[in-house]
Amino acid sequence: MAASNTEGSPGTSMHEVNGKESSFPLSVASPEVPTEATPWFELPVDSQNRAKVIKFLSFSRPHMLTFHLSWLSFFTCFVSTFAAAPLVPIIRDNLNLTKADIGHAGVASVSGTIFSRLVMGAVCDMLGPRHGCAFLLLLSAPAVFCMSLVSTATGFVAVRFMIGFSLATFVSCQYWMSVTFNSKIVGTANGTAAGWGNMGGGATQLIMPLLYQVIHKMGVTPFTAWRIAFFVPGLMHLIMGILILCQGQDLPDGNLTSLHKKGDVHKDEFSKVLWCAVTNYRTWVFVFLYGYSLGVELTTDNVIAEYFYDRFHLKLPTAGIVAASSGLANIFARSVGGLASDFGARKFGMRGRLWNLWILQTLGGLFCIWLGKANTLPLSILAMILFSICTQAAEGATFGIVPFISRRSLGVVSGMTGAGGNVGAALAQFLFFTSAKYSGADGLTYMGVMIIACTLPATLVHFPPWGSMFLPQSKGVTEEHFYASEWTSAEKEKGLHHGSVKFAENSRSERGKRVASVRTPLETTPPGV
């Protein structure tokens, strides 16, 4: 048989094991010929069929098509969730909204997502990201269309709450990237996909005022024009939902439900998946940390256009353009955070990823304080751009680490972390931008202080095989021990942990430049792992 299944060659890979197979994959005579046992891929893959390179201009199946579908779905939901923000100066006159009403609507827009992201994490683990993402897009589309019918402050708050559920597509996006791309580039993949999706928060600051102006110039009254504009994001939901159902794929090997039926992938028990996530303290630390990176970005998306409109007396389209520069930084900023995370890991291992996150998020807090203190338009714009870049890069750096917290509970951990972002957004919006007690400038200043303080828990995160910001790795603990510890002895006897072991083998890059240690036998797990 040809010895052609060198790791990295296109098509040379092994399906996720389920305990029924031998521990060692068989060689394949001709990897160039697609077969059911050895699928052919255009990109080089690892032993889990995860791509080892990213080609952003490619739409090759399944890796790059999955990449583009995931970020476009998230982009669509960001556009719809924050579509009302740049039109608030018009909507508040039409519905007689007070500052408290606008603040409560902002809180509502990110609060519903807390629950939906938790659910989406479980859906990804049990049913796959394809169904979860597509159904959420289609189910939230009516809520977007309903925005054109609201006539009271209560209705405005309620509809923004329902549209906000769609932001759970972030979880499916990050889950998809984590099971599609190799651990050496997972930070870049997660950062770029989420960053391009988050860019919808900036794009909507341009799209909605432009749609409003075009419709208004056609002779439609202002109070009707803003309502008609909401039909565009509603149609985007329908189109993306259908595309994902028809073209999406859960894993490089195929859709999860089909793989379950074939026995190629073990169907885990939800209670055990959830337990692994909630009993891992790293999960909760990252829930907290993400609340003050994504959370403050979501808060900024809600308030920044109104802030520039009121403080510097800009026209509505101009305020929208200035506000858009904040969200549009996602086209590169979140990717930079992911790239920096991967680069730090190559040099310093997981400790490099942790230091990278702390530095970026702390800088974001400092620039947020400056934004609140700046008294001129040019300085405010500069401070806002620097704040946005650092905050968004910190988001990318966060999800350069999240895939390593738990392999068994990847979806639930991603969902909980994503929900933490929305908890932080709701809290920041409620504390600083709902009451008339604080001006917009004061709210931004205090939010910056909160970011710096709430980033300190990053110093507490320790991965036994790799260490923490200040402490080295635990002696005698390997990646295989760490990820196999999520499975019971009975499950290991059935071979159900083999997927985690393969992931562990591909995660040795998190050691950085230090020499790889000898593998420890899987049957002996050091205490405390």
Short mmCIF file of C-alpha atoms in Angstrom, two decimals:
data_model
loop_
_atom_site.label_atom_id
_atom_site.label_comp_id
_atom_site.label_asym_id
_atom_site.label_seq_id
_atom_site.Cartn_x
_atom_site.Cartn_y
_atom_site.Cartn_z
CA MET A 1 0.00 0.00 0.00
CA ALA A 2 1.26 3.47 -0.82
CA ALA A 3 2.69 5.40 2.06
CA SER A 4 1.01 8.58 0.92
CA ASN A 5 -0.99 9.53 3.96
CA THR A 6 1.52 12.02 5.33
CA GLU A 7 -0.18 14.59 7.53
CA GLY A 8 -0.88 17.67 5.51
CA SER A 9 -1.46 15.96 2.19
CA PRO A 10 -4.85 16.70 0.65
CA GLY A 11 -7.27 13.87 1.33
CA THR A 12 -5.16 12.01 3.88
CA SER A 13 -7.22 11.96 7.04
CA MET A 14 -9.30 9.84 9.37
CA HIS A 15 -12.94 10.21 10.37
CA GLU A 16 -13.73 11.04 13.98
CA VAL A 17 -13.40 7.70 15.73
CA ASN A 18 -16.30 6.33 17.77
CA GLY A 19 -14.66 3.49 19.65
CA LYS A 20 -15.57 0.79 17.13
CA GLU A 21 -12.46 1.18 15.04
CA SER A 22 -8.89 0.17 15.65
CA SER A 23 -6.81 2.81 17.39
CA PHE A 24 -4.67 3.22 14.29
CA PRO A 25 -5.99 4.35 10.87
CA LEU A 26 -5.31 2.15 7.87
CA SER A 27 -3.20 3.42 5.00
CA VAL A 28 -5.03 4.29 1.82
CA ALA A 29 -3.64 3.26 -1.52
CA SER A 30 -4.72 6.29 -3.50
CA PRO A 31 -5.62 9.42 -1.56
CA GLU A 32 -6.19 11.21 -4.83
CA VAL A 33 -9.32 9.12 -5.43
CA PRO A 34 -12.25 10.15 -3.21
CA THR A 35 -13.80 7.30 -1.22
CA GLU A 36 -16.27 7.09 1.63
CA ALA A 37 -13.50 6.20 4.07
CA THR A 38 -11.03 8.81 2.85
CA PRO A 39 -12.65 11.98 1.49
CA TRP A 40 -10.64 14.21 -0.81
CA PHE A 41 -10.14 17.84 0.14
CA GLU A 42 -8.65 20.72 -1.78
CA LEU A 43 -6.87 22.00 1.34
CA PRO A 44 -4.26 20.05 3.35
CA VAL A 45 -5.85 18.57 6.47
CA ASP A 46 -4.85 17.02 9.80
CA SER A 47 -5.98 13.72 11.32
CA GLN A 48 -9.40 15.19 12.10
CA ASN A 49 -9.92 16.48 8.54
CA ARG A 50 -9.46 20.06 9.77
CA ALA A 51 -7.80 22.35 7.24
CA LYS A 52 -4.22 23.41 7.97
CA VAL A 53 -4.37 26.53 5.76
CA ILE A 54 -6.94 29.24 5.05
CA LYS A 55 -7.53 30.60 1.56
CA PHE A 56 -9.88 33.53 2.03
CA LEU A 57 -10.65 33.96 -1.68
CA SER A 58 -11.57 30.28 -2.10
CA PHE A 59 -15.04 28.73 -1.83
CA SER A 60 -13.81 25.14 -1.90
CA ARG A 61 -15.95 22.56 -0.13
CA PRO A 62 -16.23 21.99 2.72
CA HIS A 63 -13.73 24.15 4.59
CA MET A 64 -13.83 27.52 2.84
CA LEU A 65 -17.52 27.33 1.90
CA THR A 66 -18.23 26.74 5.59
CA PHE A 67 -16.03 29.73 6.47
CA HIS A 68 -17.93 32.10 4.17
CA LEU A 69 -21.40 30.85 5.12
CA SER A 70 -20.62 31.20 8.82
CA TRP A 71 -19.40 34.80 8.71
CA LEU A 72 -22.12 35.92 6.29
CA SER A 73 -24.83 34.52 8.56
CA PHE A 74 -23.38 36.31 11.57
CA PHE A 75 -22.95 39.52 9.53
CA THR A 76 -26.64 39.40 8.58
CA CYS A 77 -27.72 39.10 12.21
CA PHE A 78 -25.49 41.97 13.30
CA VAL A 79 -27.03 44.17 10.60
CA SER A 80 -30.58 43.40 11.75
CA THR A 81 -29.91 43.57 15.51
CA PHE A 82 -28.35 47.03 15.33
CA ALA A 83 -30.35 48.36 12.37
CA ALA A 84 -32.39 50.58 14.70
CA ALA A 85 -29.39 52.25 16.37
CA PRO A 86 -28.40 54.68 13.56
CA LEU A 87 -32.08 55.56 12.98
CA VAL A 88 -32.82 56.39 16.64
CA PRO A 89 -32.94 60.18 16.01
CA ILE A 90 -35.87 59.55 13.62
CA ILE A 91 -37.50 56.67 15.50
CA ARG A 92 -37.49 58.51 18.84
CA ASP A 93 -39.46 61.39 17.30
CA ASN A 94 -41.92 59.01 15.66
CA LEU A 95 -42.56 56.91 18.79
CA ASN A 96 -41.95 59.67 21.38
CA LEU A 97 -39.14 57.70 23.01
CA THR A 98 -37.38 58.94 26.13
CA LYS A 99 -33.71 58.35 26.91
CA ALA A 100 -34.78 55.58 29.27
CA ASP A 101 -36.82 53.92 26.48
CA ILE A 102 -33.84 54.01 24.12
CA GLY A 103 -31.56 52.64 26.84
CA HIS A 104 -33.98 49.83 27.67
CA ALA A 105 -34.25 48.93 23.99
CA GLY A 106 -30.46 48.75 23.79
CA VAL A 107 -30.37 46.44 26.80
CA ALA A 108 -33.16 44.31 25.31
CA SER A 109 -31.36 43.95 21.98
CA VAL A 110 -28.45 42.13 23.64
CA SER A 111 -30.32 40.43 26.51
CA GLY A 112 -32.29 37.91 24.48
CA THR A 113 -29.06 36.63 23.03
CA ILE A 114 -27.88 35.48 26.46
CA PHE A 115 -30.41 32.66 26.47
CA SER A 116 -30.23 31.89 22.76
CA ARG A 117 -26.42 31.58 22.81
CA LEU A 118 -26.59 29.07 25.64
CA VAL A 119 -29.11 27.03 23.69
CA MET A 120 -27.13 27.34 20.45
CA GLY A 121 -24.05 25.87 22.15
CA ALA A 122 -26.01 22.75 23.10
CA VAL A 123 -27.58 22.55 19.63
CA CYS A 124 -24.13 22.65 17.99
CA ASP A 125 -22.86 19.83 20.22
CA MET A 126 -25.92 17.62 19.75
CA LEU A 127 -27.39 18.46 16.29
CA GLY A 128 -24.66 20.43 14.52
CA PRO A 129 -24.17 24.12 13.63
CA ARG A 130 -25.92 23.91 10.23
CA HIS A 131 -29.43 23.34 11.54
CA GLY A 132 -28.94 25.65 14.50
CA CYS A 133 -27.75 28.57 12.38
CA ALA A 134 -30.29 28.14 9.56
CA PHE A 135 -33.32 27.73 11.81
CA LEU A 136 -32.38 30.73 13.95
CA LEU A 137 -32.04 32.93 10.86
CA LEU A 138 -35.41 31.83 9.52
CA LEU A 139 -37.21 32.03 12.87
CA SER A 140 -35.93 35.52 13.63
CA ALA A 141 -36.80 36.94 10.19
CA PRO A 142 -40.46 37.69 11.16
CA ALA A 143 -39.24 39.75 14.13
CA VAL A 144 -37.15 41.91 11.79
CA PHE A 145 -40.13 42.52 9.52
CA CYS A 146 -42.27 43.35 12.58
CA MET A 147 -40.09 46.38 13.35
CA SER A 148 -41.95 48.19 10.58
CA LEU A 149 -45.21 47.77 12.54
CA VAL A 150 -44.24 49.06 16.00
CA SER A 151 -46.13 52.08 17.28
CA THR A 152 -45.20 52.30 20.97
CA ALA A 153 -42.08 52.36 23.10
CA THR A 154 -43.04 48.97 24.55
CA GLY A 155 -43.35 47.47 21.08
CA PHE A 156 -39.97 48.93 20.09
CA VAL A 157 -38.27 47.36 23.11
CA ALA A 158 -40.01 44.01 22.58
CA VAL A 159 -39.10 43.73 18.89
CA ARG A 160 -35.47 44.66 19.50
CA PHE A 161 -35.41 41.96 22.18
CA MET A 162 -36.70 39.33 19.73
CA ILE A 163 -34.34 40.34 16.91
CA GLY A 164 -31.43 40.10 19.35
CA PHE A 165 -31.96 36.33 19.65
CA SER A 166 -30.39 36.01 16.19
CA LEU A 167 -26.93 37.00 17.48
CA ALA A 168 -26.59 33.41 18.71
CA THR A 169 -25.32 32.68 15.19
CA PHE A 170 -22.00 33.79 16.65
CA VAL A 171 -21.82 30.48 18.53
CA SER A 172 -22.45 28.40 15.42
CA CYS A 173 -19.85 30.53 13.60
CA GLN A 174 -17.14 29.90 16.20
CA TYR A 175 -18.05 26.24 16.63
CA TRP A 176 -17.86 25.75 12.87
CA MET A 177 -14.43 27.33 12.67
CA SER A 178 -13.12 25.28 15.61
CA VAL A 179 -14.11 21.95 14.00
CA THR A 180 -13.09 23.02 10.49
CA PHE A 181 -9.56 24.45 10.98
CA ASN A 182 -6.45 23.06 12.67
CA SER A 183 -5.42 24.27 16.14
CA LYS A 184 -2.37 26.11 14.74
CA ILE A 185 -4.64 28.48 12.79
CA VAL A 186 -7.86 28.30 14.83
CA GLY A 187 -7.24 31.76 16.30
CA THR A 188 -6.97 33.26 12.82
CA ALA A 189 -10.03 31.37 11.57
CA ASN A 190 -12.19 32.25 14.58
CA GLY A 191 -11.00 35.85 14.63
CA THR A 192 -11.55 36.48 10.93
CA ALA A 193 -14.96 34.79 10.68
CA ALA A 194 -16.30 36.52 13.78
CA GLY A 195 -14.65 39.82 12.83
CA TRP A 196 -16.19 39.89 9.39
CA GLY A 197 -19.51 38.98 10.99
CA ASN A 198 -19.19 41.69 13.64
CA MET A 199 -18.52 44.09 10.78
CA GLY A 200 -22.28 44.05 10.28
CA GLY A 201 -22.53 46.29 13.33
CA GLY A 202 -20.57 48.93 11.43
CA ALA A 203 -22.10 48.24 8.04
CA THR A 204 -25.61 48.76 9.39
CA GLN A 205 -24.58 52.27 10.50
CA LEU A 206 -24.09 53.00 6.78
CA ILE A 207 -26.76 50.78 5.26
CA MET A 208 -29.79 51.87 7.27
CA PRO A 209 -29.30 55.68 7.02
CA LEU A 210 -28.61 55.25 3.30
CA LEU A 211 -31.75 53.15 2.79
CA TYR A 212 -33.72 55.70 4.77
CA GLN A 213 -32.42 58.60 2.65
CA VAL A 214 -33.13 56.79 -0.63
CA ILE A 215 -36.67 55.85 0.42
CA HIS A 216 -37.33 59.34 1.80
CA LYS A 217 -36.16 60.99 -1.45
CA MET A 218 -38.66 58.84 -3.34
CA GLY A 219 -41.41 60.88 -1.69
CA VAL A 220 -42.06 58.71 1.35
CA THR A 221 -42.55 60.50 4.66
CA PRO A 222 -39.72 60.17 7.25
CA PHE A 223 -41.87 58.19 9.69
CA THR A 224 -42.72 55.66 6.97
CA ALA A 225 -39.30 55.55 5.30
CA TRP A 226 -37.50 54.11 8.33
CA ARG A 227 -40.11 51.36 8.58
CA ILE A 228 -39.72 50.30 4.95
CA ALA A 229 -35.95 50.17 5.37
CA PHE A 230 -36.30 47.21 7.76
CA PHE A 231 -37.52 44.97 4.95
CA VAL A 232 -33.93 44.73 3.65
CA PRO A 233 -32.39 43.04 6.73
CA GLY A 234 -35.48 40.83 6.96
CA LEU A 235 -34.91 39.54 3.42
CA MET A 236 -31.23 39.00 4.22
CA HIS A 237 -32.29 36.63 7.03
CA LEU A 238 -34.45 34.55 4.70
CA ILE A 239 -31.79 34.31 1.97
CA MET A 240 -28.97 33.29 4.33
CA GLY A 241 -31.12 30.76 6.18
CA ILE A 242 -32.01 28.97 2.94
CA LEU A 243 -28.40 29.07 1.70
CA ILE A 244 -27.08 27.46 4.87
CA LEU A 245 -29.70 24.72 4.81
CA CYS A 246 -28.91 23.91 1.19
CA GLN A 247 -25.13 24.42 1.11
CA GLY A 248 -23.88 24.14 4.71
CA GLN A 249 -22.08 21.15 6.24
CA ASP A 250 -21.57 20.48 9.97
CA LEU A 251 -18.15 18.80 9.83
CA PRO A 252 -15.53 18.25 7.12
CA ASP A 253 -16.71 14.61 7.00
CA GLY A 254 -20.39 15.48 6.52
CA ASN A 255 -23.49 16.50 8.46
CA LEU A 256 -23.65 15.44 12.09
CA THR A 257 -27.01 13.66 11.96
CA SER A 258 -25.85 11.51 9.02
CA LEU A 259 -22.58 10.68 10.76
CA HIS A 260 -24.50 9.69 13.90
CA LYS A 261 -26.68 7.31 11.89
CA LYS A 262 -23.66 5.75 10.20
CA GLY A 263 -21.88 5.36 13.53
CA ASP A 264 -18.93 7.44 12.34
CA VAL A 265 -19.36 9.93 15.20
CA HIS A 266 -20.34 9.06 18.76
CA LYS A 267 -23.53 10.82 19.92
CA ASP A 268 -22.73 12.20 23.35
CA GLU A 269 -25.10 12.66 26.28
CA PHE A 270 -26.08 16.29 26.79
CA SER A 271 -25.96 16.06 30.59
CA LYS A 272 -22.31 14.95 30.47
CA VAL A 273 -21.41 17.58 27.87
CA LEU A 274 -23.00 20.29 30.02
CA TRP A 275 -21.32 19.01 33.20
CA CYS A 276 -17.86 19.15 31.62
CA ALA A 277 -18.46 22.77 30.64
CA VAL A 278 -19.93 24.14 33.88
CA THR A 279 -17.42 22.37 36.17
CA ASN A 280 -14.44 23.79 34.27
CA TYR A 281 -13.49 27.07 35.98
CA ARG A 282 -11.81 28.31 32.79
CA THR A 283 -15.24 28.44 31.18
CA TRP A 284 -16.49 30.93 33.76
CA VAL A 285 -13.38 33.09 33.58
CA PHE A 286 -13.82 33.46 29.83
CA VAL A 287 -17.54 34.13 30.21
CA PHE A 288 -16.50 37.06 32.40
CA LEU A 289 -13.64 38.25 30.16
CA TYR A 290 -15.73 38.20 27.01
CA GLY A 291 -18.33 40.35 28.71
CA TYR A 292 -15.85 43.21 28.58
CA SER A 293 -14.63 42.80 25.02
CA LEU A 294 -17.66 41.84 22.91
CA GLY A 295 -19.93 43.28 25.58
CA VAL A 296 -18.51 46.79 25.29
CA GLU A 297 -18.48 46.56 21.49
CA LEU A 298 -22.21 45.75 21.47
CA THR A 299 -22.85 48.63 23.86
CA THR A 300 -20.84 50.95 21.60
CA ASP A 301 -22.84 49.83 18.55
CA ASN A 302 -26.01 50.86 20.37
CA VAL A 303 -24.90 54.30 21.58
CA ILE A 304 -22.10 55.65 19.41
CA ALA A 305 -24.14 57.15 16.55
CA GLU A 306 -26.45 58.95 18.97
CA TYR A 307 -23.42 60.07 21.00
CA PHE A 308 -21.75 61.81 18.04
CA TYR A 309 -25.11 63.15 16.80
CA ASP A 310 -25.89 64.82 20.13
CA ARG A 311 -22.43 65.82 21.39
CA PHE A 312 -20.96 67.22 18.17
CA HIS A 313 -24.26 68.16 16.46
CA LEU A 314 -23.57 66.09 13.35
CA LYS A 315 -26.16 65.34 10.69
CA LEU A 316 -27.68 61.86 10.83
CA PRO A 317 -25.82 60.40 7.78
CA THR A 318 -22.54 61.94 9.02
CA ALA A 319 -23.01 60.51 12.50
CA GLY A 320 -23.72 57.15 10.87
CA ILE A 321 -20.50 57.28 8.85
CA VAL A 322 -18.44 58.15 11.95
CA ALA A 323 -20.11 55.39 13.96
CA ALA A 324 -19.61 52.92 11.11
CA SER A 325 -15.85 53.33 11.30
CA SER A 326 -16.02 51.66 14.71
CA GLY A 327 -17.78 48.51 13.54
CA LEU A 328 -16.05 48.34 10.17
CA ALA A 329 -12.69 47.98 11.92
CA ASN A 330 -13.79 44.36 12.33
CA ILE A 331 -12.74 43.74 8.73
CA PHE A 332 -9.19 43.39 10.07
CA ALA A 333 -9.08 44.05 13.84
CA ARG A 334 -10.55 40.79 15.13
CA SER A 335 -8.43 38.87 12.62
CA VAL A 336 -5.35 40.68 13.95
CA GLY A 337 -6.25 39.47 17.45
CA GLY A 338 -6.53 35.90 16.19
CA LEU A 339 -3.29 36.16 14.22
CA ALA A 340 -1.48 37.62 17.23
CA SER A 341 -2.83 34.77 19.34
CA ASP A 342 -1.56 32.14 16.89
CA PHE A 343 1.80 33.92 16.59
CA GLY A 344 2.16 34.12 20.37
CA ALA A 345 1.39 30.40 20.61
CA ARG A 346 4.10 29.53 18.09
CA LYS A 347 6.66 31.46 20.12
CA PHE A 348 5.49 31.05 23.72
CA GLY A 349 2.67 28.48 23.63
CA MET A 350 -0.61 29.01 25.47
CA ARG A 351 1.08 31.55 27.75
CA GLY A 352 1.61 33.74 24.69
CA ARG A 353 -2.10 33.56 23.89
CA LEU A 354 -3.05 34.61 27.44
CA TRP A 355 -0.63 37.56 27.56
CA ASN A 356 -1.84 38.68 24.13
CA LEU A 357 -5.45 38.74 25.36
CA TRP A 358 -4.66 40.68 28.53
CA ILE A 359 -2.60 43.33 26.72
CA LEU A 360 -5.16 43.95 23.97
CA GLN A 361 -8.18 44.15 26.27
CA THR A 362 -6.43 46.43 28.77
CA LEU A 363 -5.40 48.79 25.96
CA GLY A 364 -9.03 48.82 24.82
CA GLY A 365 -10.07 50.02 28.26
CA LEU A 366 -7.50 52.83 28.22
CA PHE A 367 -8.64 54.06 24.80
CA CYS A 368 -12.29 53.90 25.94
CA ILE A 369 -11.44 56.27 28.80
CA TRP A 370 -9.76 58.59 26.30
CA LEU A 371 -12.86 58.49 24.09
CA GLY A 372 -14.98 59.66 26.99
CA LYS A 373 -12.53 62.46 27.87
CA ALA A 374 -11.86 63.76 24.32
CA ASN A 375 -13.51 67.14 23.70
CA THR A 376 -12.95 67.61 19.97
CA LEU A 377 -14.38 65.63 17.06
CA PRO A 378 -11.01 64.57 15.54
CA LEU A 379 -9.66 63.32 18.87
CA SER A 380 -12.92 61.52 19.64
CA ILE A 381 -12.85 59.75 16.28
CA LEU A 382 -9.20 58.73 16.75
CA ALA A 383 -9.87 57.46 20.28
CA MET A 384 -12.94 55.55 19.08
CA ILE A 385 -11.01 53.85 16.27
CA LEU A 386 -8.14 52.80 18.57
CA PHE A 387 -10.62 51.62 21.20
CA SER A 388 -12.52 49.60 18.59
CA ILE A 389 -9.39 48.00 17.13
CA CYS A 390 -8.08 46.86 20.54
CA THR A 391 -11.47 45.66 21.75
CA GLN A 392 -12.18 43.70 18.58
CA ALA A 393 -8.66 42.26 18.54
CA ALA A 394 -9.23 41.11 22.15
CA GLU A 395 -12.37 39.29 20.98
CA GLY A 396 -10.31 37.44 18.38
CA ALA A 397 -7.67 36.64 20.98
CA THR A 398 -10.37 35.27 23.30
CA PHE A 399 -11.56 32.75 20.74
CA GLY A 400 -7.98 31.83 20.02
CA ILE A 401 -8.09 30.25 23.49
CA VAL A 402 -11.71 29.08 23.92
CA PRO A 403 -11.36 25.98 21.64
CA PHE A 404 -8.73 24.61 24.05
CA ILE A 405 -10.84 24.89 27.23
CA SER A 406 -12.80 21.69 26.59
CA ARG A 407 -12.90 19.40 23.58
CA ARG A 408 -15.91 17.39 24.72
CA SER A 409 -18.00 20.49 25.49
CA LEU A 410 -16.76 22.82 22.75
CA GLY A 411 -20.25 23.99 21.73
CA VAL A 412 -21.49 24.62 25.27
CA VAL A 413 -18.29 26.44 26.25
CA SER A 414 -18.51 28.59 23.11
CA GLY A 415 -22.17 29.31 23.84
CA MET A 416 -21.55 30.25 27.45
CA THR A 417 -18.63 32.50 26.47
CA GLY A 418 -20.69 34.16 23.77
CA ALA A 419 -23.56 34.66 26.23
CA GLY A 420 -21.09 36.29 28.61
CA GLY A 421 -20.49 38.93 25.96
CA ASN A 422 -24.17 39.79 25.96
CA VAL A 423 -24.39 39.83 29.76
CA GLY A 424 -21.55 42.35 29.77
CA ALA A 425 -23.29 44.41 27.09
CA ALA A 426 -26.59 44.46 28.97
CA LEU A 427 -24.84 45.39 32.22
CA ALA A 428 -22.76 48.19 30.66
CA GLN A 429 -25.78 49.60 28.82
CA PHE A 430 -27.90 49.50 31.97
CA LEU A 431 -25.27 51.01 34.28
CA PHE A 432 -23.96 53.81 32.09
CA PHE A 433 -26.34 54.58 29.21
CA THR A 434 -29.89 54.19 30.52
CA SER A 435 -30.13 56.76 33.29
CA ALA A 436 -29.91 60.53 32.80
CA LYS A 437 -27.46 60.49 35.72
CA TYR A 438 -24.53 60.02 33.32
CA SER A 439 -23.77 61.86 30.11
CA GLY A 440 -22.59 59.82 27.13
CA ALA A 441 -19.01 60.94 27.80
CA ASP A 442 -19.20 59.90 31.47
CA GLY A 443 -20.65 56.53 30.49
CA LEU A 444 -17.76 55.83 28.11
CA THR A 445 -15.18 56.85 30.72
CA TYR A 446 -16.61 54.60 33.42
CA MET A 447 -16.98 51.74 30.95
CA GLY A 448 -13.25 52.01 30.16
CA VAL A 449 -12.37 51.74 33.85
CA MET A 450 -14.59 48.66 34.13
CA ILE A 451 -12.86 47.02 31.14
CA ILE A 452 -9.40 47.36 32.74
CA ALA A 453 -10.56 46.00 36.10
CA CYS A 454 -12.51 43.10 34.63
CA THR A 455 -9.61 41.90 32.46
CA LEU A 456 -7.47 41.00 35.49
CA PRO A 457 -8.99 37.48 35.90
CA ALA A 458 -7.02 36.43 32.80
CA THR A 459 -4.09 35.98 35.19
CA LEU A 460 -5.98 33.13 36.92
CA VAL A 461 -6.30 30.88 33.87
CA HIS A 462 -3.97 27.88 34.00
CA PHE A 463 -3.79 25.00 31.52
CA PRO A 464 -1.94 22.05 33.12
CA PRO A 465 -0.09 21.02 29.92
CA TRP A 466 0.97 24.57 29.06
CA GLY A 467 0.86 26.85 32.10
CA SER A 468 -0.54 30.33 32.70
CA MET A 469 0.60 33.94 32.36
CA PHE A 470 2.94 33.66 35.34
CA LEU A 471 3.22 29.92 36.11
CA PRO A 472 4.75 27.06 34.08
CA GLN A 473 2.96 23.88 33.02
CA SER A 474 2.09 21.24 35.61
CA LYS A 475 4.78 18.61 35.86
CA GLY A 476 4.02 15.31 34.16
CA VAL A 477 0.77 16.40 32.51
CA THR A 478 0.40 15.98 28.75
CA GLU A 479 -2.28 17.12 26.36
CA GLU A 480 -3.62 13.57 26.14
CA HIS A 481 -4.12 13.41 29.91
CA PHE A 482 -5.78 16.81 30.02
CA TYR A 483 -8.44 16.11 27.39
CA ALA A 484 -8.92 12.42 28.26
CA SER A 485 -9.77 13.49 31.82
CA GLU A 486 -13.18 14.66 30.56
CA TRP A 487 -14.16 11.02 30.05
CA THR A 488 -14.89 8.34 32.66
CA SER A 489 -12.99 5.06 32.86
CA ALA A 490 -15.99 3.22 31.45
CA GLU A 491 -16.18 5.59 28.49
CA LYS A 492 -12.45 5.21 27.87
CA GLU A 493 -12.81 1.43 27.84
CA LYS A 494 -15.33 1.84 25.02
CA GLY A 495 -12.89 4.09 23.18
CA LEU A 496 -15.24 7.09 23.23
CA HIS A 497 -12.40 9.44 24.17
CA HIS A 498 -10.36 8.81 21.02
CA GLY A 499 -11.66 11.96 19.32
CA SER A 500 -10.36 14.02 22.24
CA VAL A 501 -7.03 12.21 22.06
CA LYS A 502 -6.65 13.08 18.40
CA PHE A 503 -7.42 16.70 19.23
CA ALA A 504 -4.80 16.55 21.99
CA GLU A 505 -2.19 15.28 19.57
CA ASN A 506 -2.92 18.19 17.24
CA SER A 507 -2.72 20.64 20.18
CA ARG A 508 0.93 20.06 21.05
CA SER A 509 1.71 23.28 19.22
CA GLU A 510 0.45 25.06 22.37
CA ARG A 511 3.76 24.13 24.01
CA GLY A 512 5.41 26.83 21.96
CA LYS A 513 9.11 26.35 21.24
CA ARG A 514 9.82 24.05 24.18
CA VAL A 515 10.72 20.50 23.28
CA ALA A 516 7.78 18.08 23.18
CA SER A 517 7.78 15.65 26.06
CA VAL A 518 7.29 11.91 25.78
CA ARG A 519 3.63 10.91 25.69
CA THR A 520 2.22 9.59 28.93
CA PRO A 521 0.14 6.38 28.74
CA LEU A 522 -3.56 7.21 28.45
CA GLU A 523 -4.50 4.81 31.23
CA THR A 524 -2.65 6.83 33.89
CA THR A 525 -4.05 10.26 34.58
CA PRO A 526 -2.12 12.46 37.01
CA PRO A 527 -4.09 13.74 40.01
CA GLY A 528 -5.77 17.11 39.67
CA VAL A 529 -6.24 17.00 35.90
#
